[in-house]
Amino acid sequence: MSLSVHIRKKLGEFQLQIDFEHPQGIIGLLGASGCGKSMTLKCIAGIVKPDEGRIMLNGRVLFDSDKGINIKPQERHVGYLFQNYALFPNMTVEQNILCGLCKEKNRQLKKQKMEDALGVMELTGQRKLYPHQLSGGQQQRTALARMLVSEPELLLLDEPFSALDSYLREVLQTQVRAILGKYGKDVLMVSHSRDEVYYICGQVAVMNRGKILNIGKTKELFADPGSRTAAVLTGCKNVADAEKTGEYEVFVPDWGISLKTKERVKDNLCAVGLRAHYFNPKTKDNQFPVIYSDERDDPFETRLLFRYTSQREGTPDIWWRLPKDRRPADMPEQLGIAPSNVLLLYPE
């Protein structure tokens, strides 16, 4: 699969400016609510028309403002899974799935495809039920089945797990990942959940105010997000302005400390990030005196809040997260962090 998207569209206070190429696999669009993620999907699907630009899928032009091309949604061979699944309420599971097979003229083949979809999605026992009689997970699998039986070239998933409770969300993430792997479809998935994107997507594009800030392999981008916004979206809790003081050294004014880095520091450095899981009292590098501030217990982790002794008043506490069974009896006098875990952040 080859997807090429280069579009512009005015969105309230900012403009959607999307430029990316996606050769294959599952890519996630990660960003805060209102940044333009869902609008990007709607433009690709043909639900919304961009102001200008070009969209191509597997060599076919879906939209080209210069040439006046704007293929109808039903002719784009793109499957779109809405946040609320958009099932027909007066139709059974079976009937909803058959809607995705409306172009199949062979009755026997249509019936076989529908039976196969019911089996793969584990919905055979619910085939005669209506959407209001289904659980959230069953509704989602019905919508996926209806989309997949039409054999689209590309799947667009718009916050597919946002309407589910936390337990069901995790269960269905595993199921959907397996289903997508079985069908071998290329996917563009919108999410504001870093955990979802990290688990499901091989690649990720981080978005902010209508623009893609960074795009790359998921694990690599999480390890080196590149910008302040990308660091926050990928879960970094400790971010502060910083300035370059050496080839492998930065100074953080708010914290009153200098940090050694593994990566060479560029001249346009603007901030650093320290992930909450990476502090360690035994790490000798970047070790500084700290003061206990507060704490919060999560079900399986402890979140200790502390401040450097040289930290400016009025600046946010720093997070240290660790498993409950590793929580020290008393706050260590000093904490360190490896140079390789100092995230160098640059202007967007």
Coordinates of N, CA, C and O in Angstrom, one line a residue, residues 16 29 97 128 188 312:
L16 N -5.2 23.2 8.9 CA -4.7 21.8 8.7 C -3.7 21.8 7.6 O -4.0 22.2 6.5
L29 N -2.0 8.4 14.3 CA -1.9 9.8 14.5 C -2.2 10.2 15.9 O -3.3 10.0 16.4
I97 N -23.6 -6.4 8.7 CA -22.5 -6.9 8.0 C -22.8 -7.0 6.5 O -21.9 -6.7 5.6
K128 N -28.4 -12.4 15.3 CA -29.8 -11.9 15.1 C -30.1 -10.8 16.1 O -31.2 -10.3 16.2
L188 N -4.6 3.5 9.2 CA -4.3 4.8 9.7 C -5.3 5.0 10.9 O -6.5 5.1 10.8
R312 N 13.8 26.4 41.5 CA 13.1 27.7 41.7 C 11.7 27.5 42.4 O 11.0 26.5 42.1

